[in-house]
PDB file of C-alpha atoms and ligand atoms in Angstrom:
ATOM      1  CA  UNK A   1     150.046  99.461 228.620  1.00  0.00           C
ATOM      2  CA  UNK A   2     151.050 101.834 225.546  1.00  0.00           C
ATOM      3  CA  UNK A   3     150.482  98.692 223.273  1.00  0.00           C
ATOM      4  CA  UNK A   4     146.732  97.370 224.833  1.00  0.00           C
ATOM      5  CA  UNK A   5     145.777 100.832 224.819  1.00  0.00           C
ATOM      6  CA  UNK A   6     146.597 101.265 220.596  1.00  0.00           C
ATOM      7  CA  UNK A   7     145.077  97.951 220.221  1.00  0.00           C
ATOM      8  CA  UNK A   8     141.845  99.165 222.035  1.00  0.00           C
ATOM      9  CA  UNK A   9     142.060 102.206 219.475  1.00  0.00           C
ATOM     10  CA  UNK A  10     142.728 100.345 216.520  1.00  0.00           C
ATOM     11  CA  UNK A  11     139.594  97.944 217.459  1.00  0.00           C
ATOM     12  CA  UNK A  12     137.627 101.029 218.142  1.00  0.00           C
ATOM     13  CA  UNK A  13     138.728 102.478 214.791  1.00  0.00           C
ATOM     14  CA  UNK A  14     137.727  99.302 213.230  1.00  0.00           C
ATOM     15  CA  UNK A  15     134.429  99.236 214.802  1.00  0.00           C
ATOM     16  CA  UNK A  16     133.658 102.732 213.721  1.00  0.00           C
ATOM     17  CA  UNK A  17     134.412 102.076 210.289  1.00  0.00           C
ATOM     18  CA  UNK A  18     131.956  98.745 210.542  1.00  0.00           C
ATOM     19  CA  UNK A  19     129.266 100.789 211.859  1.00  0.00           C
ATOM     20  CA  UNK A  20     130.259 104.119 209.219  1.00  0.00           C
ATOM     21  CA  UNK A  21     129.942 100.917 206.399  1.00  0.00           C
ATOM     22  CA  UNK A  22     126.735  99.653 207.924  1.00  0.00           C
ATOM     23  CA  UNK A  23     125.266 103.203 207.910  1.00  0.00           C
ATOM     24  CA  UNK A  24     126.254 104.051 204.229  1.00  0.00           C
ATOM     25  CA  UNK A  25     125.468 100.617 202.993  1.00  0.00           C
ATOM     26  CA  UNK A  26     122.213 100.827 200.427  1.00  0.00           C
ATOM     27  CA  UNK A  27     121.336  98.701 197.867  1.00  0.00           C
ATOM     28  CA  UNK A  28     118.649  98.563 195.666  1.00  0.00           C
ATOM     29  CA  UNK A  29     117.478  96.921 192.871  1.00  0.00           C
ATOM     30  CA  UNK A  30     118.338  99.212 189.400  1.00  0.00           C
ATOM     31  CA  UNK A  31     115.373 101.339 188.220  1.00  0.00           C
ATOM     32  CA  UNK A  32     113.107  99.214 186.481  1.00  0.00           C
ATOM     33  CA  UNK A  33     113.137  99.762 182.324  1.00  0.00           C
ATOM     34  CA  UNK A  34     109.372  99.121 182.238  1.00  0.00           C
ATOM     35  CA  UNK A  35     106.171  99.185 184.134  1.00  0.00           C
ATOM     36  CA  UNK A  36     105.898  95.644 185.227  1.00  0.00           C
ATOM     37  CA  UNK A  37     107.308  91.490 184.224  1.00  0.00           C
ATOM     38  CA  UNK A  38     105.165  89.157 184.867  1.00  0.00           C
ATOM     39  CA  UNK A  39     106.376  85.891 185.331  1.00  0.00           C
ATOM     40  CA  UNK A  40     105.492  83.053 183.622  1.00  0.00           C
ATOM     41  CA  UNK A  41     106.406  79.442 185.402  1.00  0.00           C
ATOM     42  CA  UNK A  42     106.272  78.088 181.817  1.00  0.00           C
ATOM     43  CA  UNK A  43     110.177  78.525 180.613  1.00  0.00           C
ATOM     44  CA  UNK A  44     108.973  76.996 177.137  1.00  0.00           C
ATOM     45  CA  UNK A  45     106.994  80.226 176.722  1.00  0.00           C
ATOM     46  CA  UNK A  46     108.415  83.277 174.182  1.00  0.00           C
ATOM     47  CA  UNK A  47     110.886  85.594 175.263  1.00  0.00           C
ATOM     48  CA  UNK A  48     109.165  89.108 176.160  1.00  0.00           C
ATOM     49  CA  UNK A  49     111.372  91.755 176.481  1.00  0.00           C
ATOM     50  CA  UNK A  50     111.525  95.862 177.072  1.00  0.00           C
ATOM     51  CA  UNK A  51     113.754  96.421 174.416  1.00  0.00           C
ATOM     52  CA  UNK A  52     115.698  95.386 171.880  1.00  0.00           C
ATOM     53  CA  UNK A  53     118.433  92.016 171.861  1.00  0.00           C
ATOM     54  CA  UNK A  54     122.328  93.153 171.166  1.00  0.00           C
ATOM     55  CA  UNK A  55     123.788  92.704 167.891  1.00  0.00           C
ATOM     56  CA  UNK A  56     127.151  90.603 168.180  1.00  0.00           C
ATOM     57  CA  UNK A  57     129.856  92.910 169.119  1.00  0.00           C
ATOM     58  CA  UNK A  58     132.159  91.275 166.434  1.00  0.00           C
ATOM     59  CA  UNK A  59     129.464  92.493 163.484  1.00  0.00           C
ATOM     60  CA  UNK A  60     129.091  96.542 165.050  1.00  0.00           C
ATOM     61  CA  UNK A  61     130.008  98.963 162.377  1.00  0.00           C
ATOM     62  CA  UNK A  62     130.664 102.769 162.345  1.00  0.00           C
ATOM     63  CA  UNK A  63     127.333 102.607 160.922  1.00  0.00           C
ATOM     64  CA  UNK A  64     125.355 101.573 163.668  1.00  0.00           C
ATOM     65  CA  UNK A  65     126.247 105.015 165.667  1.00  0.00           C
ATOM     66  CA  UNK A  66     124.991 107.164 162.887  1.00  0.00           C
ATOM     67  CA  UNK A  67     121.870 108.822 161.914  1.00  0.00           C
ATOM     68  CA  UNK A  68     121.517 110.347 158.594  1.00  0.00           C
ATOM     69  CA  UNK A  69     119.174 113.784 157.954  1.00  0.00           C
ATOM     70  CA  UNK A  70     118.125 115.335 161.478  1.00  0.00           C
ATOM     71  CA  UNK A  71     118.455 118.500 158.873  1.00  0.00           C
ATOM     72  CA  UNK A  72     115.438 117.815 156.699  1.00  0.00           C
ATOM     73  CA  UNK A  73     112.696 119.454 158.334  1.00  0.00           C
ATOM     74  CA  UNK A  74     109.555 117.601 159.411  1.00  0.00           C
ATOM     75  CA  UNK A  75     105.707 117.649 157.871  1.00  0.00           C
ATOM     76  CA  UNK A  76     103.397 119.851 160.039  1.00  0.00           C
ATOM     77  CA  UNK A  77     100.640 120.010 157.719  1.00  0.00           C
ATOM     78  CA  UNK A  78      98.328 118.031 160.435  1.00  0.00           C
ATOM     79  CA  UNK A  79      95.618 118.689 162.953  1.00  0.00           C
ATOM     80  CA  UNK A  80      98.770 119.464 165.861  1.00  0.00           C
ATOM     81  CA  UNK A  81     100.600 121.840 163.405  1.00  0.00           C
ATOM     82  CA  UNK A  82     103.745 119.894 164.258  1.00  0.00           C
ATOM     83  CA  UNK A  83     106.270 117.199 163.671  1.00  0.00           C
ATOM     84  CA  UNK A  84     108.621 115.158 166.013  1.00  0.00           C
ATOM     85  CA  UNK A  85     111.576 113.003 164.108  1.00  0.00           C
ATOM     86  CA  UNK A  86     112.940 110.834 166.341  1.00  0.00           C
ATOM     87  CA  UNK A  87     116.785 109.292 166.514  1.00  0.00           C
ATOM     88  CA  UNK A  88     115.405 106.340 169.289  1.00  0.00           C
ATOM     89  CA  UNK A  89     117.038 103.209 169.057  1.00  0.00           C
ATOM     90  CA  UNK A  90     114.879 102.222 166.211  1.00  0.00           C
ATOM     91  CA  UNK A  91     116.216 105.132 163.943  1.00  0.00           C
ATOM     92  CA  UNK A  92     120.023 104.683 165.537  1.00  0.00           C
ATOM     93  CA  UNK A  93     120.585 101.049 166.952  1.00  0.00           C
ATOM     94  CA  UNK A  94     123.862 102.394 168.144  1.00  0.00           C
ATOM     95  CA  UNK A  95     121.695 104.769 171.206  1.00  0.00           C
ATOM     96  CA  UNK A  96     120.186 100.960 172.291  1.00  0.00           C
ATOM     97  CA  UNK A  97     120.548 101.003 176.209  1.00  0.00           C
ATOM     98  CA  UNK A  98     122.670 104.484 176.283  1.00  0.00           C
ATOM     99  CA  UNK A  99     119.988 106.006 177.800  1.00  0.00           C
ATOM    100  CA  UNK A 100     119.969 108.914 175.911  1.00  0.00           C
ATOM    101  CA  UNK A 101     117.906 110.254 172.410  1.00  0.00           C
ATOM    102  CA  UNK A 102     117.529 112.734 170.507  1.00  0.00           C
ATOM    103  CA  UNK A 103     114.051 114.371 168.654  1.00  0.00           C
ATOM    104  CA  UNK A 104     113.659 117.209 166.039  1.00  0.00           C
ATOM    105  CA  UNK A 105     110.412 118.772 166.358  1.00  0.00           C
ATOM    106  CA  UNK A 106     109.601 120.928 163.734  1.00  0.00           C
ATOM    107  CA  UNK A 107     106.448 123.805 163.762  1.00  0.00           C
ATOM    108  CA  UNK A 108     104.245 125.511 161.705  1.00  0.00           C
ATOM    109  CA  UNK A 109     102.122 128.501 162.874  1.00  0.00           C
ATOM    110  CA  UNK A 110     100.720 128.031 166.271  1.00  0.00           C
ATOM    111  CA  UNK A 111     101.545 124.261 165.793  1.00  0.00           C
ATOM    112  CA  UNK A 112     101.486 122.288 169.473  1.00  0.00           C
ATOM    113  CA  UNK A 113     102.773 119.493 171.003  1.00  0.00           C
ATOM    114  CA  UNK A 114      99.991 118.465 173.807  1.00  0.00           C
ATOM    115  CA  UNK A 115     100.952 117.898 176.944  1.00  0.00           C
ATOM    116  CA  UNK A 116     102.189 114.973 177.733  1.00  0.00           C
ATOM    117  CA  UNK A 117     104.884 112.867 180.457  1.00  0.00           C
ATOM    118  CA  UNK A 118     108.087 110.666 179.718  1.00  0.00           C
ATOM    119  CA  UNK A 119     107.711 108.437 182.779  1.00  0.00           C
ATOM    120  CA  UNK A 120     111.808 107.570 182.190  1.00  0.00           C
ATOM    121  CA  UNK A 121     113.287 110.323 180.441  1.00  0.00           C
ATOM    122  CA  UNK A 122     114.118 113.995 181.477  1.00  0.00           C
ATOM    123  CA  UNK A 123     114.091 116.196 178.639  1.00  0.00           C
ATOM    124  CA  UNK A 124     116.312 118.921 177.393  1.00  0.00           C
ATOM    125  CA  UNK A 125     115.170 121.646 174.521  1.00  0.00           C
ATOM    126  CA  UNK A 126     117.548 123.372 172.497  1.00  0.00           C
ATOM    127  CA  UNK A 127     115.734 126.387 170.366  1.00  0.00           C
ATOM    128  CA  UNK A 128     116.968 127.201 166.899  1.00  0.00           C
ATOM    129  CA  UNK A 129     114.738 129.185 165.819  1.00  0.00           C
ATOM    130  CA  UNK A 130     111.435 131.076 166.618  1.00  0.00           C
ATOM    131  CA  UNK A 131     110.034 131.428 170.084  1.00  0.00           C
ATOM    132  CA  UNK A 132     108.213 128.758 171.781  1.00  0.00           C
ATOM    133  CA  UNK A 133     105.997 128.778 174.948  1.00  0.00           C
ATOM    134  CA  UNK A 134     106.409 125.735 176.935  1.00  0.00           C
ATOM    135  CA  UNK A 135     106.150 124.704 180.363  1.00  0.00           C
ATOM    136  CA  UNK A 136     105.935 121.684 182.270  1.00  0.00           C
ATOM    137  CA  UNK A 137     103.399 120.997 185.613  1.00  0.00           C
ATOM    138  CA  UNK A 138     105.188 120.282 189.176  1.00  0.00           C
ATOM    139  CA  UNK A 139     103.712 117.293 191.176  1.00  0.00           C
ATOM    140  CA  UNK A 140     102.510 119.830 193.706  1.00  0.00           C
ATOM    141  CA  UNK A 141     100.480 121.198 190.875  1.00  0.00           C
ATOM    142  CA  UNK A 142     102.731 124.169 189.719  1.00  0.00           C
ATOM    143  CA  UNK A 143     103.077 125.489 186.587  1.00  0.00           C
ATOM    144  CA  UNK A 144     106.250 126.466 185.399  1.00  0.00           C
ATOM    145  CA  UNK A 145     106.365 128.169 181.548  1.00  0.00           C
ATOM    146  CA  UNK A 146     107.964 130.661 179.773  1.00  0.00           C
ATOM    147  CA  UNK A 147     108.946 132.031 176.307  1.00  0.00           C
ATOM    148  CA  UNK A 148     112.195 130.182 175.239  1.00  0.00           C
ATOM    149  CA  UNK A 149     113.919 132.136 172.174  1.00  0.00           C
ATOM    150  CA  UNK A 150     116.939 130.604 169.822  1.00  0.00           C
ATOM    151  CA  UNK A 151     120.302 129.679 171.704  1.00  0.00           C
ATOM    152  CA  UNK A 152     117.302 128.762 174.985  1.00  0.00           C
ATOM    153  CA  UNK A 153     117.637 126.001 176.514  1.00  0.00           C
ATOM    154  CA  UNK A 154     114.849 124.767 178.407  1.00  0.00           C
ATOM    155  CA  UNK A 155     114.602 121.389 180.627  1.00  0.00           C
ATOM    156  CA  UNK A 156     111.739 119.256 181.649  1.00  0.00           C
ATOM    157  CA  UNK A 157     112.391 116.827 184.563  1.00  0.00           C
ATOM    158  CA  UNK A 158     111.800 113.418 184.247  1.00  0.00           C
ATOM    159  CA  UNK A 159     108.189 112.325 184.765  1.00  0.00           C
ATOM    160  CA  UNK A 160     106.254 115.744 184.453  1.00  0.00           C
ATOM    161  CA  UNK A 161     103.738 116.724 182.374  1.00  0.00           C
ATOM    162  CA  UNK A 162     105.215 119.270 179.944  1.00  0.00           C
ATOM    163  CA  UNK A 163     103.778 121.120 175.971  1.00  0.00           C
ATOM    164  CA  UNK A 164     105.266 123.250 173.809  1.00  0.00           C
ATOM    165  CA  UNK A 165     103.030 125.805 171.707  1.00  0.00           C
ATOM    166  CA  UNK A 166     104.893 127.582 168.705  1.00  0.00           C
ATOM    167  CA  UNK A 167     103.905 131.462 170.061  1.00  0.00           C
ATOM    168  CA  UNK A 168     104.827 132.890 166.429  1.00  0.00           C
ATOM    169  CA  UNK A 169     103.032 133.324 163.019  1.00  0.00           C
ATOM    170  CA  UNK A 170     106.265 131.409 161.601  1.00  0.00           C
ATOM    171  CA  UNK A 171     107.411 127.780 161.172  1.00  0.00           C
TER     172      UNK A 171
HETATM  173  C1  LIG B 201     102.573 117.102 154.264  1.00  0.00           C
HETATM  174  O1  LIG B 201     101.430 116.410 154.748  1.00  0.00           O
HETATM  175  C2  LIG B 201     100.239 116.771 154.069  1.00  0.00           C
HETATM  176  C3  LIG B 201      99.090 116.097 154.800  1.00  0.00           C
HETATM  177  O2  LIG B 201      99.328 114.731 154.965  1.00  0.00           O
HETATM  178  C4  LIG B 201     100.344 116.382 152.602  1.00  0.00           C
HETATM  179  O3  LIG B 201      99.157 116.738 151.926  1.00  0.00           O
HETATM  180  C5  LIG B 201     101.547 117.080 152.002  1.00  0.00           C
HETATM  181  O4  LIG B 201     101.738 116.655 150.666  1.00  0.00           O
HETATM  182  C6  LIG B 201     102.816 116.819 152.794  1.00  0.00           C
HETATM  183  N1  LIG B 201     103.890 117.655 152.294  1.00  0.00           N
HETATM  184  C7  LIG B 201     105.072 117.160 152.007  1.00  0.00           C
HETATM  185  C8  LIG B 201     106.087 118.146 151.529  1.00  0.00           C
HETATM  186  O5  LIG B 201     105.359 115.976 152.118  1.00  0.00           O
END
C-alpha cells in the first residue's frame, strides 16, 4: 500500500515535471543578422552573405583584436559639424560577430548628428567632454532628452530613433 502509493507520487512528480518542461519549453529561431535571404534554388550561384567569412583560427594574431588611434580626434569641418570614427569589424576584424563596437564622435560648435535608428544595436554614450543634448523617440511617440555632461552616460535602446546636438560654443 505504502509502496503503490510512492509510486503514484513519484509518477505524479514525473508528470508535473513533463507538463512544468512542456510549459517552459520555447524555441525560436536566433534573431535574424539582416533584413531578409532570399533563396536562390540555383546552388551554382555566388555566396551572399551579412557579414564577413572567418579568418583561420590557426593564422589569428594579437593584432587582429587591436585598434590603433581612437585618440586622434575626428574632422568636423562639414555641413553636420561632426565626425563619427568607427572601430566596426572593418576597422578591428577581431569585434567580427562579438556583437559589440565602438564609435568616437567628435564635435565642433553646434555640430549634430541627425537623428537616426540602429535597427540591431542598442547604444551606450560615454561624455568626455562638453555637454551634449541628446535624446532618443519612444515607439509610443515619446521623447526622452536631456543635457548629458562629462563622466554622463547616456543609453539609447536598440531600434529607436535617437540625435545628439553639441549644446556648447566648444568642440
Ligand atoms: C577638415 O576638412 C575640411 C573640409 O573637407 C578640410 O578643408 C580641412 O583641411 C580638414 N582639416 C584637417 C585637419 O584635415
Amino acid at each position: 500500500m505504502a509502496s503503490s502509493s510512492s509510486s503514484s507520487s513519484s509518477a505524479l512528480r514525473f508528470l508535473i515535471s513533463i507538463a512544468l518542461l512542456l510549459a517552459l519549453a520555447s524555441a525560436s529561431d536566433p534573431s535574424q543578422l539582416q533584413d531578409f535571404c532570399v533563396a536562390v534554388p540555383d546552388s551554382a550561384s555566388s555566396v551572399f552573405v551579412n557579414g564577413k567569412f572567418c579568418k583561420n583560427p590557426a593564422s589569428v594574431t594579437v593584432d587582429d583584436f587591436i585598434y590603433h588611434g581612437l585618440n586622434v580626434a575626428g574632422n568636423t569641418t562639414n555641413a553636420e559639424g561632426s565626425a563619427a570614427t568607427p572601430v566596426f569589424a572593418s576597422q578591428l576584424p577581431g569585434l567580427n560577430t562579438l556583437g559589440v563596437s565602438i564609435l568616437r564622435f567628435d564635435f565642433g560648435p553646434y555640430g549634430l548628428v541627425p537623428p537616426h535608428t540602429h535597427p540591431r544595436a542598442t547604444e551606450a554614450l560615454l561624455v568626455l567632454e562638453g555637454y551634449l543634448y541628446v535624446g532618443f523617440v519612444s515607439s509610443s511617440n515619446e521623447l526622452y532628452a536631456k543635457t548629458v555632461c562629462p563622466g554622463d552616460v547616456f543609453v539609447f535602446p536598440q531600434g529607436l530613433i535617437h540625435f545628439l546636438y553639441n549644446v556648447g560654443k566648444g568642440q
